mmCIF file of C-alpha atoms in Angstrom:
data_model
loop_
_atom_site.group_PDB
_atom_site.id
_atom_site.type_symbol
_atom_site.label_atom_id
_atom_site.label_comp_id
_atom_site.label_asym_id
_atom_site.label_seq_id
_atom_site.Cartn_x
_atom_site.Cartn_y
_atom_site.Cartn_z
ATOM 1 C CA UNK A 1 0.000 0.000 0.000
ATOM 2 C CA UNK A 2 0.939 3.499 -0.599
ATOM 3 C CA UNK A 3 0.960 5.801 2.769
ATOM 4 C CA UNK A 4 -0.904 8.802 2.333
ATOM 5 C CA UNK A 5 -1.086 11.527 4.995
ATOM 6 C CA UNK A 6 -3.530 11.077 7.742
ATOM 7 C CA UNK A 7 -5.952 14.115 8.379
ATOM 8 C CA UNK A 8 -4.859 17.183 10.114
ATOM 9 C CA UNK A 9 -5.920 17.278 13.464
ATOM 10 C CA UNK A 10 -7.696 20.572 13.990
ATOM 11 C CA UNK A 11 -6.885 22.257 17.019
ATOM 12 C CA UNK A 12 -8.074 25.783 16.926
ATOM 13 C CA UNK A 13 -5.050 27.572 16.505
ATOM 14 C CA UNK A 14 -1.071 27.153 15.371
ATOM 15 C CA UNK A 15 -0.052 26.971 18.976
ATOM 16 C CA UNK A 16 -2.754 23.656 19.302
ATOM 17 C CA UNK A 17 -4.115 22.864 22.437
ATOM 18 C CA UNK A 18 -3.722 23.569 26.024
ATOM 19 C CA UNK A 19 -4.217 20.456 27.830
ATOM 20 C CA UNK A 20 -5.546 20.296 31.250
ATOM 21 C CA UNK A 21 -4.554 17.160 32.250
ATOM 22 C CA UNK A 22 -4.815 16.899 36.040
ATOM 23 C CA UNK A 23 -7.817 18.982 37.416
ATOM 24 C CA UNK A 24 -6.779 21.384 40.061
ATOM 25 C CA UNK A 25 -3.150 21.798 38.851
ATOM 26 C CA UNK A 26 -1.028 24.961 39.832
ATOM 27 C CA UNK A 27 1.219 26.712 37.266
ATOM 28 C CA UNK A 28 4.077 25.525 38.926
ATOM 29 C CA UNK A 29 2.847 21.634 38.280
ATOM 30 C CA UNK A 30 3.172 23.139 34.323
ATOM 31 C CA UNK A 31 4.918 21.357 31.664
ATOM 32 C CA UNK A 32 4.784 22.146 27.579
ATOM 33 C CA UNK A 33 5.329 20.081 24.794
ATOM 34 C CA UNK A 34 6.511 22.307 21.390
ATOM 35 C CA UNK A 35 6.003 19.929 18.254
ATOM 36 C CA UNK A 36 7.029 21.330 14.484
ATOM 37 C CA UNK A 37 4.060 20.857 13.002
ATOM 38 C CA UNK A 38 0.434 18.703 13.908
ATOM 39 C CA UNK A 39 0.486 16.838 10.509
ATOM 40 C CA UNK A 40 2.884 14.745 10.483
ATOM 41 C CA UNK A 41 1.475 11.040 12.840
ATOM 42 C CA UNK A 42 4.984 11.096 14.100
ATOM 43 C CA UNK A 43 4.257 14.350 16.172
ATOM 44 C CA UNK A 44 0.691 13.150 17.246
ATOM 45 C CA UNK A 45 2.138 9.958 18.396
ATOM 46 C CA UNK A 46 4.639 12.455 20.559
ATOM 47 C CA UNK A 47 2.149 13.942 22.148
ATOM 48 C CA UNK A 48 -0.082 11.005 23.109
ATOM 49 C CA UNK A 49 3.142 9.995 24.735
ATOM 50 C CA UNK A 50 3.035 12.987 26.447
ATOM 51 C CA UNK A 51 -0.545 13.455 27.361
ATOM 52 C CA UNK A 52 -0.313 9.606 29.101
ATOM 53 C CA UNK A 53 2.904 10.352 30.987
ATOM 54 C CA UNK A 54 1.535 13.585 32.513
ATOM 55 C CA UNK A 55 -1.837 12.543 33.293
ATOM 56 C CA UNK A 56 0.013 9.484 35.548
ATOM 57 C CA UNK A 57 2.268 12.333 37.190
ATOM 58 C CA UNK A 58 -0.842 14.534 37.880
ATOM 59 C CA UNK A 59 0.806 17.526 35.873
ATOM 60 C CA UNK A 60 -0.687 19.865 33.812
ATOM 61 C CA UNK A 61 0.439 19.883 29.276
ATOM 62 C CA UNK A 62 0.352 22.393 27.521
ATOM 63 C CA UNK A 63 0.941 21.498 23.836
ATOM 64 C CA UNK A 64 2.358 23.700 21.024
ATOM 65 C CA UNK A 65 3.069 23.466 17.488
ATOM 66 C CA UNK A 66 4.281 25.021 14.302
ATOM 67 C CA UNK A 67 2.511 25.998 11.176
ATOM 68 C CA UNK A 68 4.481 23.800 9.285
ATOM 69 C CA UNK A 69 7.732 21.878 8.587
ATOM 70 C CA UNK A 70 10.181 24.932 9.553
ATOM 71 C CA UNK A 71 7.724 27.736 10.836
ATOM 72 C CA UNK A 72 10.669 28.703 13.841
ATOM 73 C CA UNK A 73 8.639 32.040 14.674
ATOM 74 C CA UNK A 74 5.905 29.988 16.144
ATOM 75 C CA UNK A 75 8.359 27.602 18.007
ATOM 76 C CA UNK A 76 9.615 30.907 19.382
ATOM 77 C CA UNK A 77 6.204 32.149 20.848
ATOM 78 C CA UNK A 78 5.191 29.025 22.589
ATOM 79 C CA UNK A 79 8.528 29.350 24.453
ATOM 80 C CA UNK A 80 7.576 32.897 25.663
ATOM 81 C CA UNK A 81 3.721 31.816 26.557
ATOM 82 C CA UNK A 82 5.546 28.734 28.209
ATOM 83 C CA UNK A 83 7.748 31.032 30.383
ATOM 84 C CA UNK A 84 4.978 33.783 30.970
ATOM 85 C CA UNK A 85 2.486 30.992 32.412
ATOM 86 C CA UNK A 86 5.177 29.784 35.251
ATOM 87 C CA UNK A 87 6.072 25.919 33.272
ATOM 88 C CA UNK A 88 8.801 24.096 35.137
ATOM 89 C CA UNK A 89 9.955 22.973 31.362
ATOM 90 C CA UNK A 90 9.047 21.827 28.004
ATOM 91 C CA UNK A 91 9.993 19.720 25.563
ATOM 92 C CA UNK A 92 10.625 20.617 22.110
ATOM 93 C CA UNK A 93 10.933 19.280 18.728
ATOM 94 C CA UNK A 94 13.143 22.325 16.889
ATOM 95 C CA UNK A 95 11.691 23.588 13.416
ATOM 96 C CA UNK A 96 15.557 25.269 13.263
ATOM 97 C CA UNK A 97 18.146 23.862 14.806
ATOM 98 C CA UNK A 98 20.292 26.894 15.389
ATOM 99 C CA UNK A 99 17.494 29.488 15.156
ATOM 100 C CA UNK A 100 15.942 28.484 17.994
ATOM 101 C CA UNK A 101 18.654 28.278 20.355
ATOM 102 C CA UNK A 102 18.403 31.776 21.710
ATOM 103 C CA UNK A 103 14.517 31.008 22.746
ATOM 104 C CA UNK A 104 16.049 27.926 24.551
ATOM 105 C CA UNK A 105 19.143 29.928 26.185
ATOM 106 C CA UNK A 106 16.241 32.820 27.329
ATOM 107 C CA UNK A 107 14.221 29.602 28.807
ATOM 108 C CA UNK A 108 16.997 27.888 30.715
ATOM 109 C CA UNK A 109 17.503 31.431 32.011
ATOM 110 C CA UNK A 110 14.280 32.136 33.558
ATOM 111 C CA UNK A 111 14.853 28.297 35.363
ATOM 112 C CA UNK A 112 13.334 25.999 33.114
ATOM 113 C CA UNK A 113 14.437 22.497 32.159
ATOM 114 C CA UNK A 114 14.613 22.361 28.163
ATOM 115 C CA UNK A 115 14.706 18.942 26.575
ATOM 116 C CA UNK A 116 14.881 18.733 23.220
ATOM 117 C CA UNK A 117 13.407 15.742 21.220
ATOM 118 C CA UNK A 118 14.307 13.503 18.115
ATOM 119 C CA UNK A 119 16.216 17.020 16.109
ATOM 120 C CA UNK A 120 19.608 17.987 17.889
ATOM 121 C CA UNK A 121 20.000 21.630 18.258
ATOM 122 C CA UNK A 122 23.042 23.589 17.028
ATOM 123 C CA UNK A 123 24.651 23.578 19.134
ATOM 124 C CA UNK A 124 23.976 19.998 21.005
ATOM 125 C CA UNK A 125 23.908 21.297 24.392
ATOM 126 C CA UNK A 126 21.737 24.379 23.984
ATOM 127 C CA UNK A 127 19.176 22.551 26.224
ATOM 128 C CA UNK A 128 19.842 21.093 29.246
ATOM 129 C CA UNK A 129 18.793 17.687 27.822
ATOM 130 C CA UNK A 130 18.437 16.090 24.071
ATOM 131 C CA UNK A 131 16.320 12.628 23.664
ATOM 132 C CA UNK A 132 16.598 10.976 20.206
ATOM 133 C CA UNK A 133 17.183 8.708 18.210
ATOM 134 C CA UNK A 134 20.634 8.489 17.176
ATOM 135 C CA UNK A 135 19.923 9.485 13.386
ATOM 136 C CA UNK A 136 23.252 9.078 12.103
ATOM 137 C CA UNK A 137 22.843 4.935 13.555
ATOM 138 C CA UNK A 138 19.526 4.890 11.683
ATOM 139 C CA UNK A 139 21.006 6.300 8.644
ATOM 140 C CA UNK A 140 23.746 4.208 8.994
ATOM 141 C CA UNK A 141 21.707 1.206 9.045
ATOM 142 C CA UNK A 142 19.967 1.836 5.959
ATOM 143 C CA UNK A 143 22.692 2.538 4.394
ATOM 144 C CA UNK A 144 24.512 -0.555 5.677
ATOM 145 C CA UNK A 145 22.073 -2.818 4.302
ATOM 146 C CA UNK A 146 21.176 -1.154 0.962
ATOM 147 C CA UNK A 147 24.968 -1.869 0.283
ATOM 148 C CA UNK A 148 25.538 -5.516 1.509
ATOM 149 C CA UNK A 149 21.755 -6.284 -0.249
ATOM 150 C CA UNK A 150 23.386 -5.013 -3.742
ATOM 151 C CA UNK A 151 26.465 -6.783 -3.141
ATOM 152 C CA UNK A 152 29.052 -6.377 -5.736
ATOM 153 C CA UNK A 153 26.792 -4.178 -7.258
ATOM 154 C CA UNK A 154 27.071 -1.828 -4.544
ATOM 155 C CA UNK A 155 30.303 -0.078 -6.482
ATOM 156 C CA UNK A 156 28.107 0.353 -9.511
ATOM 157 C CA UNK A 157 25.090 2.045 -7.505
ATOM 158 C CA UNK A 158 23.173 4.543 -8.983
ATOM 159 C CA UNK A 159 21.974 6.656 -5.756
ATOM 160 C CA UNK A 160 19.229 9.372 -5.477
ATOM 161 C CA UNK A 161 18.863 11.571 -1.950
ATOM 162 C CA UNK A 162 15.527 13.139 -1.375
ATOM 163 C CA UNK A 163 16.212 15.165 2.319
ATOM 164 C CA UNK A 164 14.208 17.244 3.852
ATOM 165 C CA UNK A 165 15.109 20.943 3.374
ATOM 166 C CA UNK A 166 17.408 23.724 2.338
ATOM 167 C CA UNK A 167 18.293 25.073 5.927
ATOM 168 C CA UNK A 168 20.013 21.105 6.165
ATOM 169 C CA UNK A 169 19.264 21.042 9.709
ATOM 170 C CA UNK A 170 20.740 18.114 12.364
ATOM 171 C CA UNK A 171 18.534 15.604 11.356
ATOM 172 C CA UNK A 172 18.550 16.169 8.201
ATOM 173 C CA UNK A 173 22.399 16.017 7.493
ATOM 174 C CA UNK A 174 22.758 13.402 10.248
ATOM 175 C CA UNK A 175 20.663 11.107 8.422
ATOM 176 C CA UNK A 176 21.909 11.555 4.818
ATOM 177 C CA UNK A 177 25.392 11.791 6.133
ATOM 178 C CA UNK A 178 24.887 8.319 8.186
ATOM 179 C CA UNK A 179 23.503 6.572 5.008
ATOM 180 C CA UNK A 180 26.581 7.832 3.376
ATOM 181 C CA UNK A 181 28.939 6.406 6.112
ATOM 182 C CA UNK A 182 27.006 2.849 5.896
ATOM 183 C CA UNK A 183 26.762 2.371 2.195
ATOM 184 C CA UNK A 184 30.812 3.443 1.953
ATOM 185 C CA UNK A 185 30.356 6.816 0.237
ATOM 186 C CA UNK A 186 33.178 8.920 1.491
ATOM 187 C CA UNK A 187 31.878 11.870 3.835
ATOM 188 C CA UNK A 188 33.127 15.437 2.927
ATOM 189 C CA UNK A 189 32.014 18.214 5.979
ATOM 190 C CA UNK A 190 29.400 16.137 8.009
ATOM 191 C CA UNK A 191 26.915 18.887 8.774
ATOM 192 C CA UNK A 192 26.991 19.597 5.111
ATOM 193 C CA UNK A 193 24.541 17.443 2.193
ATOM 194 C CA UNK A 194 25.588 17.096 -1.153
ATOM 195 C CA UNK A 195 29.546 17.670 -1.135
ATOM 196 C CA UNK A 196 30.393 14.117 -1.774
ATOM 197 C CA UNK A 197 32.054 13.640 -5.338
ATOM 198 C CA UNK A 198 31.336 10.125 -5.203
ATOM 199 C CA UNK A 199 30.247 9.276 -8.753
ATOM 200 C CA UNK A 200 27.403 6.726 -7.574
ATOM 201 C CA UNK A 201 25.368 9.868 -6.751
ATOM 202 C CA UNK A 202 22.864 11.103 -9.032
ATOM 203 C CA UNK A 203 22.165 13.787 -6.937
ATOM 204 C CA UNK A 204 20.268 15.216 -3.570
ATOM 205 C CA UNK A 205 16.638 16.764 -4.185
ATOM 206 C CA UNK A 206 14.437 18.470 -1.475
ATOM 207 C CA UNK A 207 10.782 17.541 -0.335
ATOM 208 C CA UNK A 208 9.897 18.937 3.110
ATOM 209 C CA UNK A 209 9.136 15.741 4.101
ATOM 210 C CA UNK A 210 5.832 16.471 1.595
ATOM 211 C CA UNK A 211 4.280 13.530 -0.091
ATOM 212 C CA UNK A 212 3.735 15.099 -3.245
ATOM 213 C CA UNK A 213 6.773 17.343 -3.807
ATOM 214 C CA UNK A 214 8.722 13.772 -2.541
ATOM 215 C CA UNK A 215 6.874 12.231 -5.825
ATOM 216 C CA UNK A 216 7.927 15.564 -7.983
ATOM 217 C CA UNK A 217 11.670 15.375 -6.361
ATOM 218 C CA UNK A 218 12.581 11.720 -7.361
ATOM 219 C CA UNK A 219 10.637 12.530 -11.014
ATOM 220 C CA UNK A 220 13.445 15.340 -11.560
ATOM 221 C CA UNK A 221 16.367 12.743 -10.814
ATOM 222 C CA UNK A 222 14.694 10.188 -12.804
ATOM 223 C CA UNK A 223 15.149 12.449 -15.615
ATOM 224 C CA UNK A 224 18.600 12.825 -15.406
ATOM 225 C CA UNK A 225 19.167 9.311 -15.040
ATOM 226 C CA UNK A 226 16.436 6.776 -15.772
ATOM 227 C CA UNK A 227 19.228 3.970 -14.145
ATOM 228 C CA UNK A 228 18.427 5.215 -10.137
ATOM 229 C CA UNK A 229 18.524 1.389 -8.511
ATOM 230 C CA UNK A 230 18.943 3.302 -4.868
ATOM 231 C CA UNK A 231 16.654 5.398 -3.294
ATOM 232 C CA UNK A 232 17.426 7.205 0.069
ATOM 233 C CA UNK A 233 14.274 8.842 1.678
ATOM 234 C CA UNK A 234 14.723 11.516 4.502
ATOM 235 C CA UNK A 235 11.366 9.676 6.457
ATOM 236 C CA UNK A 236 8.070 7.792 5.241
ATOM 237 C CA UNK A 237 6.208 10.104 3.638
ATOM 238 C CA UNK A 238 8.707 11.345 1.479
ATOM 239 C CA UNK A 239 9.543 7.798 0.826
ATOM 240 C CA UNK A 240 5.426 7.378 -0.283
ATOM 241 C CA UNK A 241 5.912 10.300 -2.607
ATOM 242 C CA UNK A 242 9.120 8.739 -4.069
ATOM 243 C CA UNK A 243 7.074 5.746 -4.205
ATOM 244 C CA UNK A 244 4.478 6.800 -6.879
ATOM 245 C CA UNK A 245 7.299 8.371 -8.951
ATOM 246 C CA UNK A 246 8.989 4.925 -9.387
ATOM 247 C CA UNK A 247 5.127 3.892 -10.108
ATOM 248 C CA UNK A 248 5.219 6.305 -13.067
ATOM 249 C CA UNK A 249 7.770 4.609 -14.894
ATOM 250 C CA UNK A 250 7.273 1.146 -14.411
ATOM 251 C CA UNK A 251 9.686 1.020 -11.296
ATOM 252 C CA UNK A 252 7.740 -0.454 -8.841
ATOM 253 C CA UNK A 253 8.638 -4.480 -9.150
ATOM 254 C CA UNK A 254 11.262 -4.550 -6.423
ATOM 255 C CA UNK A 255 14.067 -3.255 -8.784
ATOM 256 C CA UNK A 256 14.507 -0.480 -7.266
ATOM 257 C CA UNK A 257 15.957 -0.123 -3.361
ATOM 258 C CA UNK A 258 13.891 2.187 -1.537
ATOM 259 C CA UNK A 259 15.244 3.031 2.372
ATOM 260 C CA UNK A 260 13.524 5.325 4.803
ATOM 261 C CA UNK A 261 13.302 6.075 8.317
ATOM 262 C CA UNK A 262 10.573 6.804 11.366
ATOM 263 C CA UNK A 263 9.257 3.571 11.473
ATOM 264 C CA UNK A 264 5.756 4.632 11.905
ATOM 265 C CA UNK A 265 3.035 2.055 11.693
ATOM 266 C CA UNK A 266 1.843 3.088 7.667
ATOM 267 C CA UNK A 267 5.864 2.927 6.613
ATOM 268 C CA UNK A 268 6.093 -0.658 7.978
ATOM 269 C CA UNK A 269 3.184 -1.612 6.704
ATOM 270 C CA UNK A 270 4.638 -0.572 3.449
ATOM 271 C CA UNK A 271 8.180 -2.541 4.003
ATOM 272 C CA UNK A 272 5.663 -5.257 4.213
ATOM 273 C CA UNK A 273 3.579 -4.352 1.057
ATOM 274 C CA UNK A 274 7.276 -4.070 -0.381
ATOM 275 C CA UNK A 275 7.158 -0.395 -0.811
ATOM 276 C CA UNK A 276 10.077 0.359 1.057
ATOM 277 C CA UNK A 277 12.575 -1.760 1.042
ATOM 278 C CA UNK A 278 14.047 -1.316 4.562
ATOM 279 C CA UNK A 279 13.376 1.555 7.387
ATOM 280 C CA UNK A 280 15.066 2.409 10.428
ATOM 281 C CA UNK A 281 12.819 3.024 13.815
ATOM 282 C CA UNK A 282 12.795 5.091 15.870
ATOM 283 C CA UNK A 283 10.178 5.412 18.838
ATOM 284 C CA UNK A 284 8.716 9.317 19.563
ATOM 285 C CA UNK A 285 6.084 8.383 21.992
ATOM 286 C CA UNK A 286 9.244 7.133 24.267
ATOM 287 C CA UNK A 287 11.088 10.320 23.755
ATOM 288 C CA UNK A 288 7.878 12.472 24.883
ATOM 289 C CA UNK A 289 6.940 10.190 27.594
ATOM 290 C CA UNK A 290 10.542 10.304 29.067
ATOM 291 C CA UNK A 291 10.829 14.217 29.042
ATOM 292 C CA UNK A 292 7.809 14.433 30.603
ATOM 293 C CA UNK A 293 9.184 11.807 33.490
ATOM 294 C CA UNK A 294 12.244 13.687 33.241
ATOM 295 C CA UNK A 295 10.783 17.401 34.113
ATOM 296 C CA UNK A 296 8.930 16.116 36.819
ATOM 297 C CA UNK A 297 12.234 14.939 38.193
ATOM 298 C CA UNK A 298 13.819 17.559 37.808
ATOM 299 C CA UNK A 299 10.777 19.918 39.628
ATOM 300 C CA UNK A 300 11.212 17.070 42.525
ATOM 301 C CA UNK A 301 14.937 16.566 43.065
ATOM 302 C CA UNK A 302 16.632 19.035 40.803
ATOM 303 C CA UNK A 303 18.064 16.702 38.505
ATOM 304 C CA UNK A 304 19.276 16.476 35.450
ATOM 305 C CA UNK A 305 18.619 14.309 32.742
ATOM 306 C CA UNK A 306 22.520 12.213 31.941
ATOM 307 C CA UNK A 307 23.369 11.536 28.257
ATOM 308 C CA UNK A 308 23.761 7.654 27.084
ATOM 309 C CA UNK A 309 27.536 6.616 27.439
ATOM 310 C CA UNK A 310 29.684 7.568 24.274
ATOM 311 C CA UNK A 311 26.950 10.311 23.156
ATOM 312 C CA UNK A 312 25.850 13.440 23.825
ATOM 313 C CA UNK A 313 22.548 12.955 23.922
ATOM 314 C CA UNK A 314 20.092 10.077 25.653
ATOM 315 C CA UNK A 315 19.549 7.596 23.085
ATOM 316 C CA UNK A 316 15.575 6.492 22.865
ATOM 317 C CA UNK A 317 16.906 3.796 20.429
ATOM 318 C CA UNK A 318 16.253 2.794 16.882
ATOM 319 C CA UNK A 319 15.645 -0.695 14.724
ATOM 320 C CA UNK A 320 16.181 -1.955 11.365
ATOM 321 C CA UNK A 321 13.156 -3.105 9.653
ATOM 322 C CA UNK A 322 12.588 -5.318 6.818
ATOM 323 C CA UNK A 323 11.748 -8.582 5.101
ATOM 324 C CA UNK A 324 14.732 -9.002 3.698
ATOM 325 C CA UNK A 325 17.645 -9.584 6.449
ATOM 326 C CA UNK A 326 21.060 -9.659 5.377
ATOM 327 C CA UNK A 327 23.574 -10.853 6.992
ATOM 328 C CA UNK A 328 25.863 -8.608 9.134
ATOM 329 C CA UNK A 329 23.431 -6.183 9.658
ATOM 330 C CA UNK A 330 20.815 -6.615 12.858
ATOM 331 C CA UNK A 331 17.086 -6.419 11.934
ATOM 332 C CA UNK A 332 13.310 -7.179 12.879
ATOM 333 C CA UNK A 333 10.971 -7.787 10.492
ATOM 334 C CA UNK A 334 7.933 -5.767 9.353
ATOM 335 C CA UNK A 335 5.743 -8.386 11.715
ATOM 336 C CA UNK A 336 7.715 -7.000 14.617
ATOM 337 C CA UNK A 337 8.486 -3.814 13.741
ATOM 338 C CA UNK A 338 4.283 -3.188 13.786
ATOM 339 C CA UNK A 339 3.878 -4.582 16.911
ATOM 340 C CA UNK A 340 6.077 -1.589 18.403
ATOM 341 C CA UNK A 341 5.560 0.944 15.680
ATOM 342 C CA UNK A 342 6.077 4.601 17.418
ATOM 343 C CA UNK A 343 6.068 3.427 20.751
ATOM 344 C CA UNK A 344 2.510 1.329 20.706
#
């Protein structure tokens, strides 16, 4: 099947909803969740996360989001209205990963805890805290097993990128970069897409993680060389746009490799529908649930969140899924992968 965007939720207003979760709750029992946008499942599935966590602490959410993929100005108000109303902290998933770090620094300042979810900031340790997935693993893995799948044929590759957007933030180049890395393309600058003078790459094309520009983007490279055999997908979506482009020419019998990453429950079900060929999984409704635990900590004992051994951030983990193992690189299948898809 082809994964097509679930509704919008409609909330009202850009900043979505506040959430009373636990009747009779004090400002000071305040804690905010700051998504990028309300479209994308991966976000709602943060904020269920979120909601259930807080409602067993007895705290009160407030939720926030962005217009859309890269609205920072909105990002930026919910951090005011989150200091204004007394919140002990918030979590945040950053539109910009360096625009927003002065709104961060101006939180910590007034005293409260910032974690930041999933996207790294620029720099790291803006916040006082960073849960996510390690993208550059999850890239890596993809990456890793698009190259031992091909085999010999690996060194012959004809590679297309579709990433998610011109500012090229974290987990954007982290991603692309870690694909790179795993599939033996030689990195250039690591915070920087589409350097590499490898000759195996057609070239890198931008979709805002959007369904149909996705579709468009892999259309364009197509073009310029009909021979793609690799795709590389910045998530699921754009991996469902790239999907139908492949569709358009006749491309869509398993010829083609087409990785991802998210791991939502629609992408696995299309690694099993053989859509996507592998995806790497991460789990958001972990990350949310774990700030939330963390604040509360924090508002209790004054403690800190402490990074995973080796990183700078704490590592919410991440899985290789597909129906097609290969050897040397650790995997579930798509079977597996749904029973845990986003945390459920």
């Amino acid at each position: 099947m082809i994964y097509h965007h679930a509704k919008k939720l409609v909330l009202g207003s850009v900043f979505a909803s506040a959430l009373a979760i636990a009747g009779g709750a004090s400002a000071a029992d305040t804690v905010g969740l700051i998504t990028k946008t309300n479209a994308n499942p991966f976000f709602v599935k943060m904020r269920e996360g979120a909601e259930a966590k807080a409602k067993e602490l007895g705290l009160t959410l407030q939720t926030f989001a962005g217009k859309y993929n890269g609205d920072n100005d909105s990002q930026v108000q919910a951090i005011e209205n989150l200091i204004s109303s007394g919140a002990k902290g918030f979590a945040i998933t950053p539109n910009d990963s360096v625009a927003i770090v002065p709104a961060i620094k101006k939180a910590r300042d007034a005293g409260l805890l910032v974690i930041v979810l999933d996207a790294p900031t620029d720099p790291i340790d803006a916040p006082d805290a960073t849960f996510a997935t390690d993208n550059f693993k999850a890239g890596e893995l993809i990456g890793q097993w698009a190259n031992k799948t091909l085999g010999d044929k690996a060194k012959d590759a004809k590679i297309a990128f579709i990433d998610l957007s011109v500012n090229q933030t974290a987990v954007d180049y982290l991603r692309d970069q870690g694909f790179m890395k795993g599939f033996g393309i030689d990195i250039k600058d690591p915070k920087k897409i589409g350097d590499e003078d490898d000759k195996r790459i057609v070239g890198h094309q931008i979709a805002g993680g959007a369904e149909d520009k996705a579709q468009v983007a892999l259309e364009t490279l197509l073009q310029k060389e009909p021979g793609i055999n690799v795709v590389y997908t910045f998530d699921e979506v754009t991996a469902a746009g790239a999907a139908q482009a492949l569709k358009g020419v006749g491309k869509d019998d398993g010829s083609v490799l087409m990785v991802s990453i998210d791991g939502g429950c629609p992408g696995v079900t299309n690694v099993k529908a053989g859509v996507i060929s592998a995806t790497s999984q991460q789990y958001p409704l972990k990350m949310a649930s774990m700030a939330v635990e963390a604040i509360d900590k924090f508002v209790k004992t004054g403690e800190k969140p402490k990074v995973t051994e080796g990183l700078q951030f704490t590592d919410t983990g991440v899985s290789l899924v597909t129906d097609k193992p290969i050897d040397g690189v650790p995997s579930i299948s798509s079977e597996e992968g749904l029973k845990v898809c986003w945390g459920n």
